[in-house]
Amino acid sequence: MRDNLFTGLFPSSLGKLSKLQLLDLGENRLSGQIASSIGNITQLSKLSISRNNLDGIIPGSIGNCKFLQYLDMSRNKLNGSIPKEVLSLPSLSLYLNLSHNSLTGSLPEDVGKLTNINKLDVSENMLSGEIPETIGSCSSLEYLYMQGNAFRGSIPLSMASLKGLQVLDLSQNNLTGEIPKELQSLPFLLYLNFSFNDLVGEIPAEGVFSNASRISLMGNNKLCGGVPELHQPKCPTKAMENDCNFICFDASNAIKLAIIIPCVILCVLLMLVSVLAYRRRVSKKKSSAVPIDMDHPAQVSYKELYDATGGFSDHNLIGSGSFGSVYKGLLNQMEGPVAIKVLKLGTKGASESFMAECKVLGIVRHRNLAKLLTCCSSIDYKQNEFKALVYEFKGKRSLEKWLHHASINYKSRKLNFLQRLNIAIDVASALHYIHDLCEIPIIHCDLKPSNVLLDVDMVAYLSDFGLAKLFLKTNDASQNETSLVGILGTVGYVPPEYGLGGIPSKEGDVYSYGILVLEMFSGKRPTDKIFENHLTLHNFVKDALPRKLVQITDPTILSSVMEETSTTNAEMNEQVEIHAETESSNGNLSRTGIAKDKDCLISLFKVGVACSVESPKNRMRMGDVVKELHLIRSNLLGVRIFG
């Protein structure tokens, strides 16, 4: 029921829907307090009531929702403290957003019980006190937003235990003390904001701190040092102070050292124990993700798949490709619907495609990769060979449908600017993982919109590894495992070097990704009729930047401006060129948001162009692409929040 015009009080009768699993009332005009009966819906896995006019306290009865994975109460008028019952839900793994309310008190130490949480946002409230050390126990945390509160004290050293942290924002608080140098060892930290606090001392110079564009430290006048690009004063020398300390060393100092040194040793030991425990948890997670046994791939029977799809009826057909057709089905052993990919074994290379996809998806696990649940290798009712793969079902179909499908279901709700940017980040993260972070690097070889699936939250998943190539860690090229069959990809997305006999490479995937980004934001397929002779989608965009931005941007991103102002395309382009003062609204380019969002659009197009250049060695790396896109999104959301 999201994004309507519902008014009135929050209905307490919702508590009678005891078997409800998903409740989304976000972006309405509901008022009053959140009914405590919400705790009666014990099967809830997702609850969103963001962007309403709700007030009062957060009911502790939510702690009864033991299966809750996603909770969003942001942008209301909620007050009081954060209930410990909410922070004690071990099921919260995807998202906890309490931002932009009027919550008071301290952040309870129980926050450390959220060991599975991926994203935590308590920003823009009136929270105070010290940030609890227990925050370091949130071992799965990747995004942490705590800006715009009144937190005091020092930055907890335990934050260095958040090894998967990508974004950390502690700006606009009252934090004091030094920046922990241990934070520079966080391997995946892409963006850090400590601005407008009262921090002192030397700025670390390694890790994320080595790139001035990835950190923000303004408003801390007592900081010094760091990389030259920060233009901070040099830190004063401590030589004189150390000499004085040496001369003045006496018995009282010896007593202090006798106390301090054992404490330091104890802290080091505790940190080592924490690191070992973290590695053990990671090890257990890896061992629990058991790959499909390739020697015995038949995990589900043909009869079960036949019954699940109504005899593979056209009514359940949701897509088809070069190697098979995909059906929606319901299996008894699965909780929700599944997507069943049935291979066309008469097609050359189909069996190899089946083996490749089983092998690839059996060894990888990433939040933006389509999850292979099981597979089937059997005989059908006509005694023909039958092979199928069973995936998690993604309710919003493919990116191809959203970009180009003529159906009214898609035409009425086009992807907005921010949604496209999020999808681009999701796909880039998946490619970065299979290229650089996998134990065995993987080349996808067929990246295109139809192989990007979207779930109900518009999160993107990279799928269809039927052409994928595994690169084992060996110098012998003959030892590399390959499943390549026929054409290496799809026309329009295949890098030029493949047509000249080049071998599959990470750079080839990067080229396809670049074309995908250009297509997402221009709305034009690389095989569009206008791209004839020597004109390509790459050159079409490259030659237009930056002054002809409107001509190359998908009109649906600009539609809200056109409707509100009745301006022509030429007039709109003129407004862009004269840098009208602007800001974003509802994910699309707003009437007053052209100039600032223009910079984000240009940056995105430049990423697409840089990825799709003709020379493979000159293309961006996916790790750099991920960092650049996160920075673009940070700039966009920064305008949205503070502009």
XYZ file of C-alpha atoms in Angstrom:
643
model
C 0.000 0.000 0.000
C 3.042 2.198 -0.385
C 3.024 5.620 -2.059
C -0.695 6.453 -1.864
C -2.709 9.171 -0.128
C -3.963 7.197 2.871
C -4.807 9.396 5.866
C -6.030 8.864 9.416
C -4.621 7.007 12.388
C -2.401 3.969 12.182
C -4.954 1.084 12.218
C -4.612 -1.094 15.301
C -6.696 -3.782 13.560
C -3.629 -4.671 11.477
C -2.594 -6.731 14.483
C -5.237 -9.293 13.541
C -3.316 -10.210 10.363
C -1.168 -12.660 12.290
C 0.190 -14.463 9.219
C 1.164 -11.340 7.291
C 4.795 -11.434 6.161
C 5.239 -8.093 4.406
C 3.625 -4.771 5.357
C 4.535 -1.598 3.477
C 2.598 1.588 4.303
C 5.419 3.962 3.389
C 4.947 7.363 1.740
C 1.370 8.024 2.877
C -0.180 10.540 5.292
C -0.880 8.339 8.291
C -0.773 10.005 11.712
C -1.014 9.106 15.381
C 0.968 6.473 17.220
C 2.123 3.091 15.988
C -0.296 0.589 17.475
C 1.330 -1.862 19.872
C -0.765 -4.578 18.227
C 1.848 -4.551 15.465
C 3.690 -7.037 17.659
C 0.912 -9.573 17.058
C 2.007 -9.970 13.431
C 4.699 -12.389 14.456
C 5.404 -13.674 10.928
C 6.514 -10.279 9.586
C 9.771 -10.294 7.638
C 9.501 -6.742 6.275
C 7.846 -3.678 7.829
C 8.025 -0.218 6.258
C 6.065 2.794 7.540
C 8.506 5.479 6.403
C 7.554 8.977 5.239
C 4.301 9.411 7.182
C 3.298 11.728 10.050
C 3.446 9.140 12.816
C 4.392 10.279 16.318
C 4.780 8.781 19.782
C 7.190 6.037 20.766
C 8.347 2.941 18.936
C 6.402 0.083 20.557
C 8.595 -2.521 22.205
C 6.110 -5.166 21.066
C 7.925 -5.212 17.713
C 10.358 -7.456 19.540
C 7.747 -10.225 19.126
C 8.365 -10.217 15.346
C 11.132 -12.791 15.521
C 11.398 -13.149 11.729
C 11.757 -9.448 10.964
C 14.608 -8.805 8.524
C 13.772 -5.301 7.259
C 12.439 -2.420 9.371
C 12.036 1.142 8.060
C 10.405 3.809 10.274
C 12.323 6.760 8.864
C 11.037 10.284 8.208
C 8.237 10.416 10.766
C 7.864 12.328 14.065
C 8.676 9.483 16.415
C 10.103 10.345 19.836
C 11.325 8.614 22.970
C 14.201 6.166 23.124
C 15.080 3.260 20.857
C 13.563 0.123 22.413
C 16.043 -2.571 23.371
C 13.507 -5.115 22.114
C 14.036 -3.881 18.544
C 17.826 -4.053 18.800
C 17.620 -7.559 20.263
C 16.095 -9.049 17.110
C 18.779 -11.356 15.664
C 16.662 -11.752 12.522
C 17.269 -8.110 11.477
C 19.738 -8.699 8.668
C 18.886 -6.412 5.762
C 17.971 -2.955 6.992
C 17.130 -0.983 10.121
C 16.261 2.647 9.376
C 15.073 4.953 12.183
C 16.461 8.144 10.626
C 14.859 11.598 10.434
C 12.742 11.337 13.576
C 13.008 12.949 17.040
C 14.367 9.981 18.959
C 16.223 10.811 22.182
C 18.412 9.094 24.746
C 21.478 7.007 24.065
C 22.020 4.238 21.566
C 21.556 1.104 23.710
C 24.434 -1.318 24.023
C 22.008 -3.928 22.713
C 22.851 -2.650 19.223
C 25.704 -5.148 19.402
C 23.139 -7.948 19.166
C 22.460 -7.001 15.534
C 25.212 -9.322 14.369
C 23.561 -9.938 10.991
C 22.516 -6.383 10.100
C 23.721 -5.077 6.726
C 22.592 -1.445 6.904
C 21.905 0.624 10.038
C 20.647 4.220 9.871
C 19.849 6.265 13.002
C 20.820 9.616 11.466
C 19.081 12.967 11.954
C 17.611 12.329 15.419
C 18.435 13.758 18.853
C 20.390 10.796 20.188
C 23.113 11.546 22.726
C 25.662 9.834 24.932
C 28.627 7.825 23.721
C 28.572 5.448 20.791
C 28.673 2.029 22.478
C 31.722 -0.166 21.955
C 29.330 -3.020 21.225
C 28.791 -1.548 17.745
C 31.899 -3.526 16.814
C 29.923 -6.760 17.248
C 27.742 -5.965 14.207
C 30.059 -8.089 12.096
C 27.904 -8.024 8.923
C 27.504 -4.248 8.870
C 28.331 -2.555 5.550
C 26.552 0.810 5.844
C 26.437 2.826 9.081
C 24.774 6.260 9.224
C 24.780 8.117 12.576
C 25.117 11.735 11.416
C 23.025 14.626 12.685
C 22.759 13.600 16.359
C 24.455 14.700 19.594
C 26.773 11.754 20.172
C 29.785 12.655 22.319
C 32.961 10.986 23.461
C 35.494 9.263 21.234
C 35.023 7.139 18.147
C 34.924 3.515 19.392
C 38.019 1.479 18.559
C 35.715 -1.496 18.063
C 34.594 -0.017 14.734
C 37.840 -1.380 13.327
C 36.271 -4.839 13.750
C 33.647 -4.049 11.102
C 35.704 -5.615 8.326
C 32.922 -5.396 5.722
C 32.136 -1.715 6.333
C 31.769 0.313 3.119
C 30.188 3.603 4.258
C 30.620 5.287 7.674
C 29.030 8.669 8.449
C 29.457 10.161 11.945
C 29.251 13.806 10.860
C 27.446 16.613 12.732
C 27.846 15.210 16.240
C 29.928 16.241 19.287
C 32.624 13.599 19.029
C 36.038 14.284 20.542
C 39.402 12.600 20.764
C 41.566 11.232 17.956
C 40.582 9.344 14.820
C 41.430 5.681 15.483
C 44.268 4.716 13.143
C 42.878 1.193 13.099
C 40.121 2.402 10.748
C 42.645 2.720 7.916
C 42.907 -1.070 7.836
C 39.238 -1.587 6.885
C 39.584 -3.218 3.441
C 36.249 -2.267 1.848
C 35.673 1.222 3.280
C 34.695 3.463 0.343
C 33.409 6.607 2.044
C 33.978 8.136 5.477
C 32.495 11.357 6.886
C 33.607 12.739 10.274
C 32.906 16.390 9.465
C 31.625 18.936 12.009
C 32.761 17.268 15.217
C 35.562 18.287 17.612
C 38.183 15.697 16.729
C 41.862 16.301 17.460
C 45.256 14.912 16.549
C 46.823 13.373 13.482
C 44.760 12.201 10.519
C 45.691 8.671 9.363
C 47.160 8.511 5.854
C 46.518 4.946 4.699
C 43.484 2.993 3.509
C 40.466 5.170 2.793
C 42.332 8.132 4.313
C 44.825 8.038 1.428
C 42.177 9.354 -0.985
C 40.992 12.851 -0.067
C 37.922 12.535 -2.284
C 36.652 9.593 -0.220
C 36.697 11.325 3.182
C 35.192 14.470 4.692
C 36.754 16.027 7.793
C 35.704 19.669 7.558
C 34.668 21.467 10.728
C 37.327 19.738 12.871
C 39.781 22.562 13.440
C 42.117 20.638 15.739
C 43.096 17.954 13.217
C 46.484 17.906 11.539
C 48.561 15.894 9.101
C 47.069 13.411 6.657
C 47.646 13.302 2.893
C 48.688 16.605 1.254
C 45.389 16.905 -0.666
C 43.590 17.581 2.639
C 45.600 20.811 3.095
C 45.787 20.341 6.855
C 48.553 21.884 9.011
C 51.489 19.694 9.914
C 51.342 18.036 13.310
C 53.705 19.491 15.960
C 56.782 17.465 16.774
C 56.764 15.466 20.004
C 60.524 15.308 20.425
C 60.698 18.021 23.095
C 57.765 16.546 24.969
C 59.345 13.103 24.896
C 62.670 14.460 26.214
C 60.863 16.144 29.098
C 58.997 12.971 29.886
C 62.265 11.045 29.909
C 63.950 13.493 32.291
C 60.945 13.760 34.563
C 60.420 10.044 34.745
C 59.891 9.102 38.410
C 58.396 6.446 40.615
C 54.817 7.613 40.081
C 55.252 7.210 36.329
C 56.624 3.745 36.887
C 53.511 2.844 38.870
C 51.328 4.189 36.070
C 53.226 2.153 33.510
C 52.919 -0.931 35.678
C 49.150 -0.504 35.468
C 48.891 0.628 31.850
C 51.134 -1.970 30.212
C 49.171 -5.032 31.429
C 45.941 -3.287 30.375
C 47.350 -2.679 26.900
C 48.464 -6.297 26.634
C 45.016 -7.446 27.751
C 43.353 -5.218 25.124
C 45.630 -6.601 22.402
C 44.787 -10.146 23.445
C 41.075 -9.342 23.402
C 41.401 -7.861 19.925
C 43.233 -10.966 18.725
C 40.479 -13.152 20.173
C 37.876 -10.975 18.410
C 39.720 -11.292 15.082
C 39.976 -15.064 15.458
C 36.288 -15.286 16.366
C 35.392 -13.174 13.335
C 37.450 -15.387 11.027
C 35.818 -18.469 12.514
C 32.359 -16.981 11.836
C 33.366 -16.213 8.259
C 34.728 -19.719 7.923
C 31.470 -21.192 9.183
C 29.464 -19.046 6.767
C 31.609 -20.220 3.878
C 31.301 -23.847 4.908
C 27.542 -23.532 5.305
C 27.191 -22.319 1.720
C 27.698 -25.832 0.346
C 28.033 -25.871 -3.450
C 25.924 -28.218 -5.501
C 27.559 -31.604 -5.934
C 28.505 -31.737 -9.616
C 28.887 -35.496 -9.510
C 25.281 -35.914 -8.355
C 23.411 -32.812 -9.667
C 19.884 -34.245 -9.496
C 18.505 -32.449 -6.455
C 14.859 -32.260 -7.556
C 12.851 -34.592 -9.809
C 11.372 -33.887 -13.229
C 7.887 -34.672 -11.877
C 8.238 -32.026 -9.150
C 9.224 -29.385 -11.707
C 6.476 -30.507 -14.082
C 3.848 -30.165 -11.364
C 5.303 -26.884 -10.102
C 4.890 -25.209 -13.512
C 1.546 -26.707 -14.540
C 3.241 -28.914 -17.103
C 5.550 -26.097 -18.207
C 2.543 -24.150 -19.431
C 2.826 -20.882 -21.351
C 0.860 -19.252 -18.537
C 3.898 -19.699 -16.266
C 6.489 -18.783 -18.914
C 8.344 -15.638 -17.823
C 11.229 -15.524 -20.298
C 13.388 -17.358 -22.806
C 16.968 -17.218 -24.035
C 19.432 -18.887 -26.334
C 19.802 -21.956 -24.129
C 16.377 -22.334 -22.564
C 13.094 -21.035 -21.204
C 12.323 -19.782 -17.700
C 9.116 -20.626 -15.829
C 7.664 -19.451 -12.557
C 6.743 -22.314 -10.268
C 5.933 -23.414 -6.733
C 7.894 -26.265 -5.172
C 6.699 -27.879 -1.958
C 10.154 -27.767 -0.365
C 10.598 -24.044 -1.104
C 8.932 -21.267 0.882
C 8.091 -18.969 -2.026
C 7.913 -19.049 -5.830
C 10.994 -20.089 -7.784
C 12.300 -19.472 -11.295
C 12.946 -22.688 -13.220
C 15.281 -22.489 -16.212
C 14.666 -25.437 -18.563
C 17.479 -25.964 -21.050
C 16.914 -26.542 -24.768
C 19.198 -29.520 -25.061
C 18.827 -29.559 -28.853
C 20.745 -26.281 -28.952
C 24.475 -26.639 -29.458
C 26.317 -26.021 -26.207
C 23.261 -26.281 -23.958
C 24.685 -29.118 -21.865
C 27.957 -27.233 -21.451
C 25.926 -24.190 -20.426
C 24.182 -26.264 -17.743
C 27.485 -27.507 -16.341
C 28.996 -24.018 -16.420
C 26.094 -22.434 -14.603
C 26.001 -25.164 -11.947
C 29.732 -24.913 -11.419
C 29.853 -21.112 -11.254
C 26.817 -20.546 -9.050
C 27.715 -23.500 -6.856
C 30.929 -21.841 -5.667
C 29.973 -18.162 -5.375
C 27.810 -16.269 -2.890
C 27.108 -12.555 -3.201
C 24.094 -10.408 -2.376
C 23.845 -9.262 -6.035
C 24.183 -12.679 -7.686
C 21.093 -14.743 -8.500
C 21.059 -17.625 -6.024
C 20.952 -21.138 -7.455
C 18.744 -23.233 -5.148
C 18.992 -26.630 -6.803
C 19.074 -28.342 -10.189
C 17.692 -31.321 -12.070
C 19.348 -33.721 -14.504
C 16.842 -36.410 -15.411
C 14.563 -37.923 -18.084
C 11.198 -36.384 -19.038
C 7.922 -38.261 -19.651
C 8.908 -38.820 -23.311
C 12.199 -40.447 -22.267
C 14.223 -37.439 -23.454
C 17.139 -35.986 -21.524
C 16.056 -33.120 -19.256
C 18.135 -30.507 -17.445
C 16.909 -27.546 -15.403
C 18.202 -24.999 -12.903
C 16.102 -23.637 -10.035
C 16.686 -20.070 -8.841
C 15.177 -17.692 -6.334
C 12.292 -15.878 -8.004
C 12.731 -12.136 -8.467
C 9.312 -10.478 -8.532
C 10.136 -7.523 -10.777
C 11.500 -9.547 -13.703
C 14.485 -8.299 -15.710
C 16.028 -4.881 -16.278
C 15.265 -5.394 -19.979
C 11.536 -5.353 -19.204
C 11.777 -2.114 -17.262
C 13.881 -0.329 -19.857
C 12.167 -1.370 -23.080
C 9.013 -3.442 -22.477
C 5.875 -1.981 -24.074
C 3.475 -3.525 -21.557
C 1.347 -1.102 -19.568
C 2.599 -2.748 -16.359
C 6.084 -1.388 -17.005
C 5.209 1.724 -18.970
C 3.247 3.178 -16.068
C 6.167 2.914 -13.603
C 9.450 3.693 -15.349
C 12.706 3.491 -13.449
C 13.708 6.824 -11.963
C 17.201 8.273 -11.813
C 18.154 6.975 -8.352
C 16.767 3.480 -9.054
C 18.930 3.222 -12.173
C 21.971 4.378 -10.245
C 21.333 1.783 -7.513
C 20.969 -0.948 -10.145
C 24.236 0.137 -11.782
C 25.967 -0.120 -8.387
C 24.455 -3.559 -7.690
C 25.651 -4.971 -11.031
C 29.089 -3.380 -10.640
C 29.416 -4.894 -7.144
C 28.562 -8.347 -8.506
C 31.118 -8.047 -11.323
C 33.784 -6.739 -8.928
C 33.138 -9.774 -6.735
C 33.394 -12.419 -9.478
C 36.396 -10.682 -11.073
C 38.521 -9.774 -8.078
C 37.170 -11.178 -4.815
C 36.287 -14.766 -5.749
C 38.625 -17.600 -4.865
C 38.431 -18.549 -8.549
C 37.953 -15.486 -10.822
C 34.934 -15.723 -13.125
C 34.231 -14.007 -16.457
C 30.495 -13.648 -17.130
C 30.769 -13.231 -20.937
C 27.122 -12.273 -21.521
C 26.247 -9.152 -19.541
C 23.068 -7.458 -20.832
C 19.782 -6.066 -19.378
C 17.886 -9.345 -19.745
C 20.475 -11.026 -17.487
C 19.933 -8.500 -14.689
C 16.981 -9.449 -12.456
C 15.152 -7.156 -10.017
C 13.373 -8.087 -6.792
C 10.418 -6.326 -5.170
C 12.776 -3.774 -3.575
C 14.367 -3.064 -6.980
C 17.638 -4.670 -5.887
C 19.523 -6.012 -8.917
C 20.921 -9.526 -9.309
C 23.329 -10.687 -12.012
C 22.151 -13.956 -13.555
C 22.641 -16.393 -16.463
C 26.191 -17.678 -16.234
C 25.710 -20.098 -19.137
C 28.701 -18.684 -21.012
C 30.833 -18.011 -17.945
C 34.490 -18.965 -17.857
C 36.357 -19.992 -14.720
C 40.009 -19.008 -14.439
C 41.950 -21.304 -12.142
C 45.069 -19.945 -10.460
C 47.602 -21.482 -12.817
C 50.052 -20.243 -15.381
C 49.219 -23.026 -17.794
C 46.572 -21.763 -20.191
C 45.600 -25.303 -21.073
C 44.547 -25.857 -17.466
C 41.960 -23.090 -17.511
C 38.462 -24.488 -17.263
C 36.139 -23.164 -19.941
C 32.521 -23.602 -20.887
C 32.488 -21.185 -23.799
C 30.315 -22.309 -26.654
C 29.451 -20.526 -29.897
C 29.293 -16.731 -29.825
C 30.871 -15.109 -26.782
C 27.899 -13.022 -25.703
C 25.167 -10.987 -27.376
C 25.440 -8.639 -30.343
C 25.775 -5.043 -29.190
C 27.360 -5.970 -25.867
C 30.276 -8.065 -27.167
C 33.610 -6.225 -26.924
C 35.333 -5.612 -30.277
C 38.352 -7.768 -29.414
C 36.132 -10.881 -29.145
C 35.201 -10.463 -32.801
C 38.891 -10.567 -33.663
C 39.444 -13.837 -31.848
C 40.355 -12.405 -28.453
C 40.004 -14.642 -25.397
C 37.400 -13.897 -22.709
C 38.657 -11.401 -20.151
C 37.602 -9.181 -17.266
C 38.049 -6.250 -19.645
C 35.461 -7.828 -21.948
C 32.913 -7.862 -19.113
C 33.820 -4.245 -18.329
C 33.025 -3.271 -21.928
C 29.607 -4.957 -21.711
C 28.975 -3.206 -18.406
C 29.832 0.154 -19.943
C 27.309 -0.414 -22.734
C 24.737 -1.471 -20.115
C 25.236 1.798 -18.173
C 24.939 3.897 -21.355
C 21.759 2.024 -22.271
C 20.230 2.476 -18.800
C 20.607 6.248 -18.800
C 20.137 6.955 -22.518
C 17.209 4.564 -22.983
C 18.689 3.368 -26.281
C 19.720 -0.179 -27.111
C 23.201 -0.603 -28.620
C 21.448 -2.189 -31.619
C 19.111 0.774 -32.187
C 18.503 1.641 -35.845
C 20.239 4.993 -35.431
C 23.520 3.197 -34.768
C 24.422 2.325 -38.337
C 27.619 2.669 -40.321
C 30.273 3.910 -37.876
C 27.956 5.386 -35.211
C 27.817 3.415 -31.945
C 26.117 3.956 -28.593
C 29.569 4.694 -27.144
C 30.316 7.437 -29.706
C 26.745 8.744 -29.555
C 27.162 9.517 -25.857
C 30.836 10.505 -25.943
C 30.337 13.104 -28.704
C 27.340 14.666 -26.914
C 29.012 15.219 -23.543
C 28.750 17.545 -21.786
C 26.684 20.205 -23.585
C 24.065 17.989 -25.241
C 23.143 16.057 -22.118
C 19.379 16.233 -22.622
C 19.588 14.788 -26.156
C 21.257 11.607 -24.892
C 19.305 11.149 -21.622
C 16.305 8.816 -21.434
C 13.255 11.139 -21.678
C 11.485 9.259 -18.884
C 14.116 10.497 -16.403
C 13.275 14.048 -17.455
C 9.517 13.470 -17.782
C 8.571 15.135 -14.516
C 10.249 18.346 -15.629
C 8.536 18.293 -18.998
C 5.110 17.782 -17.443
C 5.480 20.453 -14.756
C 7.021 23.209 -16.848
C 5.750 22.401 -20.361
C 9.236 23.198 -21.654
C 10.531 21.947 -24.974
C 13.575 19.747 -25.311
C 15.606 22.685 -26.605
C 14.506 24.886 -23.713
C 15.368 22.143 -21.260
C 18.824 21.782 -22.751
C 19.307 25.536 -22.483
C 18.404 25.363 -18.804
C 21.012 22.655 -18.303
C 23.684 24.603 -20.136
C 23.206 27.784 -18.113
C 23.543 25.726 -14.892
C 20.178 26.535 -13.314
C 20.228 26.081 -9.532
C 18.706 22.734 -8.759
C 18.046 19.802 -6.449
C 16.695 16.215 -6.766
C 13.118 15.167 -6.135
C 11.466 11.736 -6.083
C 14.451 10.091 -7.758
C 13.987 11.949 -11.097
C 15.439 15.241 -12.258
C 13.248 17.873 -10.653
C 12.165 21.241 -11.907
C 14.811 22.958 -9.793
C 17.292 20.074 -9.792
C 18.751 20.172 -13.286
C 22.204 21.651 -12.704
C 23.273 19.551 -9.697
C 21.799 16.300 -11.002
C 23.327 17.171 -14.355
C 26.772 16.665 -12.800
C 25.771 13.212 -11.553
C 24.385 12.275 -14.967
C 27.523 13.448 -16.735
C 29.665 11.463 -14.276
C 27.575 8.341 -14.912
C 27.814 8.697 -18.672
C 31.580 9.203 -18.327
C 31.826 5.925 -16.392
C 29.920 4.153 -19.181
C 32.162 5.714 -21.825
C 35.365 4.894 -19.893
C 34.281 1.262 -19.542
C 33.401 0.827 -23.228
C 36.479 2.296 -24.923
C 37.858 0.193 -27.747
C 41.214 -0.626 -26.149
C 40.826 -3.218 -23.340
C 43.854 -1.927 -21.410
C 42.327 1.564 -21.205
C 39.032 0.426 -19.642
C 38.239 1.002 -15.975
C 38.539 -1.788 -13.438
C 35.375 -2.878 -11.691
C 36.775 -2.040 -8.254
C 37.311 1.554 -9.399
C 33.860 1.598 -11.009
C 32.224 0.590 -7.710
C 34.068 3.335 -5.824
C 33.175 5.969 -8.431
C 29.482 5.027 -8.461
C 29.302 5.096 -4.664
C 30.799 8.580 -4.742
C 28.253 9.704 -7.346
C 25.413 8.347 -5.203
C 26.838 10.013 -2.097
C 26.888 13.331 -3.933
C 23.334 12.817 -5.147
C 22.000 11.859 -1.720
C 23.997 14.661 -0.164
C 22.044 17.097 -2.310
C 18.839 15.331 -1.394
C 19.480 15.484 2.370
C 21.328 18.719 2.932
C 20.777 20.764 -0.262
